[in-house]
Coordinates of C-alpha atoms (C1' of nucleotides) in Angstrom, one line a residue:
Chain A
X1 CA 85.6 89.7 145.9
X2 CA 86.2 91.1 149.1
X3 CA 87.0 87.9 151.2
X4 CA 90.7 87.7 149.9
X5 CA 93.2 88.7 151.8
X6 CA 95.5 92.1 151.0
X7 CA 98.5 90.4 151.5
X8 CA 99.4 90.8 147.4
X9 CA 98.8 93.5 145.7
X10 CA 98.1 92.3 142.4
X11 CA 94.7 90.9 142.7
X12 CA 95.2 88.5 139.5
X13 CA 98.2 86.7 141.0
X14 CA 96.1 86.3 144.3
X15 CA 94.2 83.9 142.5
X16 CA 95.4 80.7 142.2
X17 CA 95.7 78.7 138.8
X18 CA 93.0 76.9 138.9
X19 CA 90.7 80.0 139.4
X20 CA 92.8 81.7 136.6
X21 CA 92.6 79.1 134.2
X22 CA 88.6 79.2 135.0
X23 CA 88.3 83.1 134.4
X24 CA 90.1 83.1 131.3
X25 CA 88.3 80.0 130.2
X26 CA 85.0 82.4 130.8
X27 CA 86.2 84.9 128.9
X28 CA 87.7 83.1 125.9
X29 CA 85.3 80.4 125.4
X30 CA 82.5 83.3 125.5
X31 CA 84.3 85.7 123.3
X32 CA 85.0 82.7 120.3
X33 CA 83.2 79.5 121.4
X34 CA 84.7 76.3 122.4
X35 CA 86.2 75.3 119.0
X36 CA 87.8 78.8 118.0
X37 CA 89.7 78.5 122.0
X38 CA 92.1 76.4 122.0
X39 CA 93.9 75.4 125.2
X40 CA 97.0 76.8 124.5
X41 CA 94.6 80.4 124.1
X42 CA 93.5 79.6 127.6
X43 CA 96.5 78.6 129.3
X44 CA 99.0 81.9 128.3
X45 CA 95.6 83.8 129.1
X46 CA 95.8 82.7 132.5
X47 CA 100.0 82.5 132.0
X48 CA 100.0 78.8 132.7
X49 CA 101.1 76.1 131.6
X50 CA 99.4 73.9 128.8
X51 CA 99.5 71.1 131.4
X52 CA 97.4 72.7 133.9
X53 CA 94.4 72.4 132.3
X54 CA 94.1 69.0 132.1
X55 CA 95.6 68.5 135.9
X56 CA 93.4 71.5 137.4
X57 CA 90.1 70.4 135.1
X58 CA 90.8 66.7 133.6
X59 CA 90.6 67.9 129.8
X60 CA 89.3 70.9 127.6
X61 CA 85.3 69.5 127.6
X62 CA 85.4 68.8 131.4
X63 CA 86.9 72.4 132.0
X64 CA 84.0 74.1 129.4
X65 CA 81.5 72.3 131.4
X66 CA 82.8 73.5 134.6
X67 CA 82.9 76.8 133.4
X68 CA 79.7 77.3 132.0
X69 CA 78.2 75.9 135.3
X70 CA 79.9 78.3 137.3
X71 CA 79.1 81.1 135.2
X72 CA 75.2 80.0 134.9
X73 CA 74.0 78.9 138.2
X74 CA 75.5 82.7 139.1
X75 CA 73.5 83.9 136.6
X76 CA 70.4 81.6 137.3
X77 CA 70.6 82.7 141.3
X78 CA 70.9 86.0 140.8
X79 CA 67.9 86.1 139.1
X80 CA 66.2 83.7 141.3
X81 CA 67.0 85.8 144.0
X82 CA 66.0 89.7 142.9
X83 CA 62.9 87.9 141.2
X84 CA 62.2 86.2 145.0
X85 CA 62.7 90.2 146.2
X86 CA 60.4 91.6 143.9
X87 CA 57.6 89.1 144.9
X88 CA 58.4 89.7 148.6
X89 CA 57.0 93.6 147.9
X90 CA 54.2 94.2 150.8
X91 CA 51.9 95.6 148.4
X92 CA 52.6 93.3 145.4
X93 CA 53.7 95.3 142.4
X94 CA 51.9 96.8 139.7
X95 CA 52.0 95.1 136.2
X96 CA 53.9 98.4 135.1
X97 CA 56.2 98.0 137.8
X98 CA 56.7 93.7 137.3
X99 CA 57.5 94.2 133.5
X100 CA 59.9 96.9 134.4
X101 CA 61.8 95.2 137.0
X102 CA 61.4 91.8 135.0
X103 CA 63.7 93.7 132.0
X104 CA 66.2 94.9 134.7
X105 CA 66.4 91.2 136.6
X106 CA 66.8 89.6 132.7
X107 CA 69.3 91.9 132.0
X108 CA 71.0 93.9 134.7
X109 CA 73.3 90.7 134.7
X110 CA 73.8 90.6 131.0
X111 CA 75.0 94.9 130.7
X112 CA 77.6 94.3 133.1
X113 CA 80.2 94.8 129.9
X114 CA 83.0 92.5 131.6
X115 CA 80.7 88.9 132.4
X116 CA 77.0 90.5 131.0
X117 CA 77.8 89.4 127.4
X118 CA 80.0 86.7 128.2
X119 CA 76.7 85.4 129.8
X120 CA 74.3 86.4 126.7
X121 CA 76.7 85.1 124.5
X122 CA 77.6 81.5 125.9
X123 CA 74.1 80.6 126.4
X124 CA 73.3 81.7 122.8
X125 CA 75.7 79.4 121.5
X126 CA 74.7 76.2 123.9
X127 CA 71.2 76.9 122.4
X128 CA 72.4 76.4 119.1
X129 CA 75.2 74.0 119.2
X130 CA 74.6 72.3 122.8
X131 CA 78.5 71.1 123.9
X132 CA 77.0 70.2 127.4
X133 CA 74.9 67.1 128.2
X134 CA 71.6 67.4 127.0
X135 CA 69.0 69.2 128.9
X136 CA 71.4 70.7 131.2
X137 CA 70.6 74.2 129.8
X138 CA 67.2 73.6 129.8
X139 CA 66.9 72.2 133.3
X140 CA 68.9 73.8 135.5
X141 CA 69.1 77.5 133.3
X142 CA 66.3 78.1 131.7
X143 CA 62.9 76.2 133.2
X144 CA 63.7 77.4 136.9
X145 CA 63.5 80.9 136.1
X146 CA 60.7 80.6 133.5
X147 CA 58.7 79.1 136.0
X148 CA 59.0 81.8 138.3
X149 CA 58.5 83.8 136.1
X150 CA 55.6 83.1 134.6
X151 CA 53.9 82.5 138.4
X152 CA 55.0 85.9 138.8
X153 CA 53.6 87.4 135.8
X154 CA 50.0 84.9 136.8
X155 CA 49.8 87.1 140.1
X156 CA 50.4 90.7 139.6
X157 CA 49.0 90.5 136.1
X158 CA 45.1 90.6 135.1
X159 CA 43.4 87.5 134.4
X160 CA 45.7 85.1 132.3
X161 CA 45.6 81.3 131.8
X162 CA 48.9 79.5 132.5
X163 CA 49.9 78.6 128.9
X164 CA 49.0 82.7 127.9
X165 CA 51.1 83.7 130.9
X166 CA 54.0 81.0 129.2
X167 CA 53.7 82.8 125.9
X168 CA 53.9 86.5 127.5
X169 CA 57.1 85.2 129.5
X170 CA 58.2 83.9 126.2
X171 CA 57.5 87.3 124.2
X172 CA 59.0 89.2 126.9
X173 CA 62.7 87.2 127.0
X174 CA 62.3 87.3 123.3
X175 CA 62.4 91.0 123.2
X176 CA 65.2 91.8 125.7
X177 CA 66.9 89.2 124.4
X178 CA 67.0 90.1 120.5
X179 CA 67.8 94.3 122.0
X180 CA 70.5 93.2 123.6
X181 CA 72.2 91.1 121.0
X182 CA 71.8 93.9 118.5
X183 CA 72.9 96.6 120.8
X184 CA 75.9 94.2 121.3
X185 CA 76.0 94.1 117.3
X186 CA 75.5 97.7 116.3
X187 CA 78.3 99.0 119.2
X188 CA 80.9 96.5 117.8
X189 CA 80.0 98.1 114.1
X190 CA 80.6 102.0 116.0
X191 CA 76.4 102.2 114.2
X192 CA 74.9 103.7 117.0
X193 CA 72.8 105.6 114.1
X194 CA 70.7 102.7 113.8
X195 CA 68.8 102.9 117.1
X196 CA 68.9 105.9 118.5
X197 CA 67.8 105.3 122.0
X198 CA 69.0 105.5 125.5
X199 CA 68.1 101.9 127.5
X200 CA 66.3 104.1 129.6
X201 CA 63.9 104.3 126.1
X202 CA 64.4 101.5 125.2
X203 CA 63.4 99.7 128.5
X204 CA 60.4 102.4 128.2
X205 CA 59.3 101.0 124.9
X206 CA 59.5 97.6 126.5
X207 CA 57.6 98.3 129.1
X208 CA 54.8 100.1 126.7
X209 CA 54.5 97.3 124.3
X210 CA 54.8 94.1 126.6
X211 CA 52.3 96.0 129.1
X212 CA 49.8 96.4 126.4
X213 CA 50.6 92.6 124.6
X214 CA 50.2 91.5 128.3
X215 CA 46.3 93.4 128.3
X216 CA 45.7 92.3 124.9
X217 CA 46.4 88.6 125.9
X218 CA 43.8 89.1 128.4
X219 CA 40.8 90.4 127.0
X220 CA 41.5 87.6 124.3
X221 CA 42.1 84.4 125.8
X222 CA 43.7 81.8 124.1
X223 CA 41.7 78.6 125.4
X224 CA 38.6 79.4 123.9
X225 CA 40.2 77.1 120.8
X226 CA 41.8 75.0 122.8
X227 CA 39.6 71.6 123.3
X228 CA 40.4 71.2 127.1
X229 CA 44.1 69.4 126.4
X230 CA 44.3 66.5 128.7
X231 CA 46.7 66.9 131.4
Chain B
X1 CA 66.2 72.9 91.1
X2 CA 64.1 71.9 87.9
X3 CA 66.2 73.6 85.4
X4 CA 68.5 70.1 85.5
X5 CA 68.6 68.0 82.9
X6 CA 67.0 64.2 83.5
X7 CA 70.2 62.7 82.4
X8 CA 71.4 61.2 85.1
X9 CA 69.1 59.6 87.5
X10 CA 70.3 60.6 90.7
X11 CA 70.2 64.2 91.7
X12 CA 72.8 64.1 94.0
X13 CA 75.3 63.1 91.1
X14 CA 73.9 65.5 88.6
X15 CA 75.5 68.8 90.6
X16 CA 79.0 69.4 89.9
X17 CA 81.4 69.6 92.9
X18 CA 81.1 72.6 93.2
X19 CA 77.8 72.6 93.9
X20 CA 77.7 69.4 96.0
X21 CA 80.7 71.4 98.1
X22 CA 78.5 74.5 98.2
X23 CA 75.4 72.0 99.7
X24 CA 77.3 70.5 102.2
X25 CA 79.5 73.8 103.5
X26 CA 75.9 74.9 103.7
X27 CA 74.5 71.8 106.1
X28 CA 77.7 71.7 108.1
X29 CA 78.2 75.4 108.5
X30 CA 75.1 75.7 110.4
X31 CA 74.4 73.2 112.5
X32 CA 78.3 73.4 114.0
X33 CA 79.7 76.5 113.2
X34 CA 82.7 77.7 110.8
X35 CA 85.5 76.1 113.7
X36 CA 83.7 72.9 114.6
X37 CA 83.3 72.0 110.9
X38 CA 86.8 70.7 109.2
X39 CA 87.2 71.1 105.3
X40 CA 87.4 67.2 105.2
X41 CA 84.1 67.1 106.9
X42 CA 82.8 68.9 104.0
X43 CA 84.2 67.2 101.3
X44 CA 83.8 63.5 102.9
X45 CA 80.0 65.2 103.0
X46 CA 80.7 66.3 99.5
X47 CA 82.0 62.9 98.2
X48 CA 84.8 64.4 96.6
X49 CA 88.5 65.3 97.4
X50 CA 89.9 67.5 100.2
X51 CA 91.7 69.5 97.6
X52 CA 88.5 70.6 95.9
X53 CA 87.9 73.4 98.5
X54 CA 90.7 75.3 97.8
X55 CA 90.2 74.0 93.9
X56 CA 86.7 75.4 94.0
X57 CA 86.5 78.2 96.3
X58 CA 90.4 79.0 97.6
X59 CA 89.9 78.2 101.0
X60 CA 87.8 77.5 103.7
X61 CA 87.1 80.9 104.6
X62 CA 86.2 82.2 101.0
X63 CA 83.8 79.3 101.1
X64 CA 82.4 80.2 104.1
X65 CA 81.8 83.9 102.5
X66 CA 80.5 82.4 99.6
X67 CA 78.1 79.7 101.5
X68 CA 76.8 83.2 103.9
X69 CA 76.3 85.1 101.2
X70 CA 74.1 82.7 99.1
X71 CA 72.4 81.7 101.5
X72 CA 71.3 84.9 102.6
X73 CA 70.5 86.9 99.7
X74 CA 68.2 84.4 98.6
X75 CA 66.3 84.6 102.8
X76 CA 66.5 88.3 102.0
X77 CA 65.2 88.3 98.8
X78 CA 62.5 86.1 99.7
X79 CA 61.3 88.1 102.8
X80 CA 61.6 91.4 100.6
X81 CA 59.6 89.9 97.7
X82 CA 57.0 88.5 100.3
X83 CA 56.9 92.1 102.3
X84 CA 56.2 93.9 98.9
X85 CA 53.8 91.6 97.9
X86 CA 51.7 92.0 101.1
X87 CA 51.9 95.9 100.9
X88 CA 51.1 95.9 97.0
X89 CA 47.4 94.6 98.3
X90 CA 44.8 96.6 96.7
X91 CA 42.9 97.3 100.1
X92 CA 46.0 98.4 102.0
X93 CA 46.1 95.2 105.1
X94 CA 44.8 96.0 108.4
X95 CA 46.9 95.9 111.1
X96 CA 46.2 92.2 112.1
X97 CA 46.7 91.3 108.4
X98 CA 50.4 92.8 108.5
X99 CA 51.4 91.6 112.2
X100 CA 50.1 87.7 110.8
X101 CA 51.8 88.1 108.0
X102 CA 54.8 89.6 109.1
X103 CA 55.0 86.9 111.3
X104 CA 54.8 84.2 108.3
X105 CA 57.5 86.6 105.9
X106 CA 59.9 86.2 108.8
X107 CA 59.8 82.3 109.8
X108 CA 58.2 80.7 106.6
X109 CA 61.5 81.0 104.9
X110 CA 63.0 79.5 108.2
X111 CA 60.5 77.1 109.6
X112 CA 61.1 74.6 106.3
X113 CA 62.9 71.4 108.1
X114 CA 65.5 71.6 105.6
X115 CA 67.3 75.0 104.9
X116 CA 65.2 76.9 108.0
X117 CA 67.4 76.1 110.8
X118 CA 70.7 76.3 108.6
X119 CA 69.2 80.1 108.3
X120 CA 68.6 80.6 111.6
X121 CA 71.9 79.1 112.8
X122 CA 74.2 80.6 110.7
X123 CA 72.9 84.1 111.0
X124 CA 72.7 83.6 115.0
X125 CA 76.7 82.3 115.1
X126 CA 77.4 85.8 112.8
X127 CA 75.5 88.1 115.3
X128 CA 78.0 86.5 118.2
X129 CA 80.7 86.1 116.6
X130 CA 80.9 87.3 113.1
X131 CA 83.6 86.0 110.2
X132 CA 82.6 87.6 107.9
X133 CA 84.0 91.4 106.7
X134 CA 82.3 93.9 109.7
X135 CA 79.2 95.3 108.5
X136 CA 77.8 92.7 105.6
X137 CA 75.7 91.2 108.1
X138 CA 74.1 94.2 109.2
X139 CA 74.4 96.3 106.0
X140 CA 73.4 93.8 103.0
X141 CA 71.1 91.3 105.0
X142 CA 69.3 92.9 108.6
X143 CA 68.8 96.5 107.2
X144 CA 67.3 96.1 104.4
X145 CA 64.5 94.2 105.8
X146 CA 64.2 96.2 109.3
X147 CA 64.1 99.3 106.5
X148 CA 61.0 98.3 104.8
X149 CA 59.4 96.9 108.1
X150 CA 59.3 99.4 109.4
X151 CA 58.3 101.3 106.4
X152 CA 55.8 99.0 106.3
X153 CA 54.4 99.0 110.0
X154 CA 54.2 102.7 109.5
X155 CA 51.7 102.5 106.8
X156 CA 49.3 100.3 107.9
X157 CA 49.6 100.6 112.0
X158 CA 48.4 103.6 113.9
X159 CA 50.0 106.8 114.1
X160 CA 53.8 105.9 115.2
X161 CA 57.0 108.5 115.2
X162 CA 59.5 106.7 113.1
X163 CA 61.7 105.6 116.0
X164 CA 58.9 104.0 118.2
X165 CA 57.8 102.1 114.5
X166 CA 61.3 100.7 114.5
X167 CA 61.1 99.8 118.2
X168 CA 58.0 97.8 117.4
X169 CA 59.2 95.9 114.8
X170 CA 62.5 94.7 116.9
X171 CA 60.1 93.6 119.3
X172 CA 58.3 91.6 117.0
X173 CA 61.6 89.9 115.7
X174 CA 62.7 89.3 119.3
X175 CA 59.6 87.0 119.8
X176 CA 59.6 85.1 116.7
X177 CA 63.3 84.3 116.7
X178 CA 63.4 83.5 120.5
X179 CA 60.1 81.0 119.8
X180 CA 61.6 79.2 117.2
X181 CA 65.1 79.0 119.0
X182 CA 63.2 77.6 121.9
X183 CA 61.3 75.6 119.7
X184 CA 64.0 73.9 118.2
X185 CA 66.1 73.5 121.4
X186 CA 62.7 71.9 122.9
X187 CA 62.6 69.7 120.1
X188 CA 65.6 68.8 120.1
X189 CA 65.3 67.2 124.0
X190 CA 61.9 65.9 122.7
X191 CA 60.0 68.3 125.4
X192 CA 56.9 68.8 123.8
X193 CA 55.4 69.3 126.9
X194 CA 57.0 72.3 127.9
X195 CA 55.4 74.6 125.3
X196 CA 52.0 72.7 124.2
X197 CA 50.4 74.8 121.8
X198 CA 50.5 74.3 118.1
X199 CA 52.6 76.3 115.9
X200 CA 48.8 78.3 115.2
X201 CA 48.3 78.8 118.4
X202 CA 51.4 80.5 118.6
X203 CA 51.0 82.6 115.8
X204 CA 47.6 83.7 117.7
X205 CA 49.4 84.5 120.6
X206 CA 52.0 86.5 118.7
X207 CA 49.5 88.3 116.8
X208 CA 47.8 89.3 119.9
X209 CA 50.4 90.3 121.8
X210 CA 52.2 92.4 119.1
X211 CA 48.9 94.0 117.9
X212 CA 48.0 95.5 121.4
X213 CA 51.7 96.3 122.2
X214 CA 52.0 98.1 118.9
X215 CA 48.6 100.1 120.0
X216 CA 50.2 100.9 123.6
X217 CA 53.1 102.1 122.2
X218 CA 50.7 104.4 119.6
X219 CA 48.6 105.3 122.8
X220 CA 52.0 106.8 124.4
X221 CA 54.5 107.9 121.8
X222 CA 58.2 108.1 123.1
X223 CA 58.9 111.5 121.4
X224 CA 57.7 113.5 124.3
X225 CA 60.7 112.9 126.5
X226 CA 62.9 113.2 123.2
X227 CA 64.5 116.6 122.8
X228 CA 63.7 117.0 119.2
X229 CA 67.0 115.1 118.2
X230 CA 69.7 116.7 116.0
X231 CA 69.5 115.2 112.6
Chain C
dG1 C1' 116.8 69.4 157.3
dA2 C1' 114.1 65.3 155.5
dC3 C1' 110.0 63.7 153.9
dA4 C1' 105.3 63.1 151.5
dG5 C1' 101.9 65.4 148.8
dT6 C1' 100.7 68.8 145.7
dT7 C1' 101.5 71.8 141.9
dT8 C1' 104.1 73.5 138.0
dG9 C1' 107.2 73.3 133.8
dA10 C1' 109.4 72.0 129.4
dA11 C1' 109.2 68.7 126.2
dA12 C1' 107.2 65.3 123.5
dC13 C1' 103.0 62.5 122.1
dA14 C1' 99.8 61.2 118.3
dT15 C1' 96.0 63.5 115.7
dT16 C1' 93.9 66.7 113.2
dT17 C1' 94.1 70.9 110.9
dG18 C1' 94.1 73.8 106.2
dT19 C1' 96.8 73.9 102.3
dT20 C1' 99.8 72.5 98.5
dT21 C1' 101.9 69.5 95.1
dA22 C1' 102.3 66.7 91.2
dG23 C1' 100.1 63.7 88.2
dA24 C1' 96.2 61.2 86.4
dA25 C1' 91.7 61.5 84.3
dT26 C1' 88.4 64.0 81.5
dG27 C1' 86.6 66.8 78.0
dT28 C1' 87.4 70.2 74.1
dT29 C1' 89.7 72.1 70.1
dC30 C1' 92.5 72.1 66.1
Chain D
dG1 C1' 95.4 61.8 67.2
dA2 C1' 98.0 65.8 69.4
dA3 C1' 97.6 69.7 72.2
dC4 C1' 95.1 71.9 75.4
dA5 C1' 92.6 73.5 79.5
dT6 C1' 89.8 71.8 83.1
dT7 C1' 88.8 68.9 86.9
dC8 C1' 89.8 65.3 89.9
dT9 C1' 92.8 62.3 93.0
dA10 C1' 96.3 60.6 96.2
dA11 C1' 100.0 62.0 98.8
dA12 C1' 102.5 65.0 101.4
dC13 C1' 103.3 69.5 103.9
dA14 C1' 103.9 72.4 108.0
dA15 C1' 101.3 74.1 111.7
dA16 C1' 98.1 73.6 115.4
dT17 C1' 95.4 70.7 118.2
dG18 C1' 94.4 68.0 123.1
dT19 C1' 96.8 65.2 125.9
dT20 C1' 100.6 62.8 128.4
dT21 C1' 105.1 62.2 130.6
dC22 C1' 108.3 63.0 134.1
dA23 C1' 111.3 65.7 136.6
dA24 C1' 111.7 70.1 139.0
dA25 C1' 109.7 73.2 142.3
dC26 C1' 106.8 74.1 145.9
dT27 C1' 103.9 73.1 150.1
dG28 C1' 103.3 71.9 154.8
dT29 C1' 104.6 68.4 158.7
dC30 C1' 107.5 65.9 161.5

DNA sequence: GACAGTTTGAAACATTTGTTTAGAATGTTC
DNA sequence: GAACATTCTAAACAAATGTTTCAAACTGTC
């Protein structure tokens, strides 16, 4: 952001078309998915021509997968990267303190209200309509940061086997996940009746009920049913 | 589907085009979306004429209303018949009983190869990006349910101030819609090694994990930092 | 200023889109 | 059987789609 130059002042015709066509890609594709954006949407977003696209990008599909790629490995290394911080702590972290920290490193990228649900909602829709080449998502998004995380959750947390840890990952991203989407939800509907909670209680609650799920998990192991899988 | 006559010997040709419309707007509205799906996908699905859309139904959106809507009420219904059902039990069900069985109200209706997903999908695609009027989503199909949840979760669980009961029960739906997404996407790749544990063993975990987050949350009630909200 | 390479613009391309039309087929009623 | 309403089909409609074409405009270099 800051490495351009001040020689314009209007920051959006700094960019150049290419990076314009990209940003408004971002934002439309997110907002209605790839079928409901059309290029001519995308183009007079950017104030472009309709040609650009396909000389900047080499066609709509080629320019959706080059935008979601930018937007994700953003996503993905920001993540990687406060999660690789919190690790670093000199006296590791609490399990208060991980579960905590693990809501704001899930979603302190995704309440930024200009990309956050851009983010949230792109990746929603590859899971249920994948446009990019299969395993992509899976690959480079989401196994990279489950791993970590569930190493992470293995150290500072009590005694858990790894496919427990998996499934407290798993219950964890399933909760911020399904808050934020209805948060996203209610606001849009002006209900903010419906849950009546700051995010500071709502990230309290999270904390409270994955901390004691986490504990529960614990004292009652999973693998005692579990016939010693071959691996 | 056994009120039909045994006229005709194939079942397909005994609905009327209306119905075989209403079948296939169903399949192809899911799995790829209202924008991806073209009414002549429908009716070559169909086996009928592009004009019976707007024939039938007056347009591709209407149908779309009309495919939501009957697909919903009758997951709605289902889940609310199921959730009175279990809390019409003479001995009132302990809180393991509810949490297992909450679980089973929630995905049975969804985990069925055939209609399950189209649930799921449909319902995911209206959260992001809704078509249909703003609020039917929320009002006539997530409400009622998270009403009587909640209701429900109150009655049998320890003691919980309403909101912290409602807090609970989103964390609950969080997990079991984020499994089953991940399961299907993970299916989908054919990675069954990522998550190896039976669909049991999952149900154990999210027992586990829900049952001692709901008793954390009971342990240390939210209310305390609430200013006795105006209402 | 002339030149080569890059980027942009307006127009046109062939498909596909949702919808409409008019008429044939079908079943029902008198 | 005639008249009727209902349901279906083939064809056509205008609008929107992704992409291509090609000349104009711009860039920097000599």
């Amino acid at each position: 952001m800051q490495t351009e130059t001040d020689i314009s002042v209007h920051p959006l015709e700094t960019e150049d078309t290419h990076d314009r066509i990209l940003a408004a890609a971002q934002k439309l594709f997110s907002d209605k998915g790839y079928d409901a954006t059309s290029v001519r949407d995308i183009t007079s977003e950017a104030g472009c021509n309709v040609a650009s696209v396909n000389y900047h990008f080499g066609g709509k599909d080629k320019l959706y997968l080059e935008t979601f790629r930018s937007m994700l490995t953003l996503l993905r290394d920001r993540r990687l990267e406060m999660m690789g911080d919190l690790m670093a702590r000199k006296p590791s972290p609490t399990l208060d303190e991980f579960v905590q920290t693990f809501a704001t490193i899930m979603l302190e990228p995704l309440v930024d209200d200009d990309r956050g649900r851009m983010f949230l909602n792109i990746v929603t829709r590859e899971m249920i309509a994948p446009r990019l080449p299969p395993g992509v998502l899976l690959e480079e998004f989401l196994e990279p940061m489950m791993e970590r995380s569930t190493a992470a959750l293995a150290k500072v947390g009590p005694q858990l086997d790894p496919v427990s840890a998996r499934m407290c990952v798993m219950s964890m991203v399933g909760q911020l996940l399904h808050s934020l989407r209805a948060h996203h939800l209610l606001a849009d509907l002006g209900r903010t009746d419906v849950l009546p909670l700051s995010q500071t209680e709502q990230l309290r609650h999270f904390v409270r009920f994955s901390v004691g799920g986490i504990h529960a998990c614990a004292a009652d192991p999973l693998q005692d049913s579990l016939p010693e899988v071959t691996q």
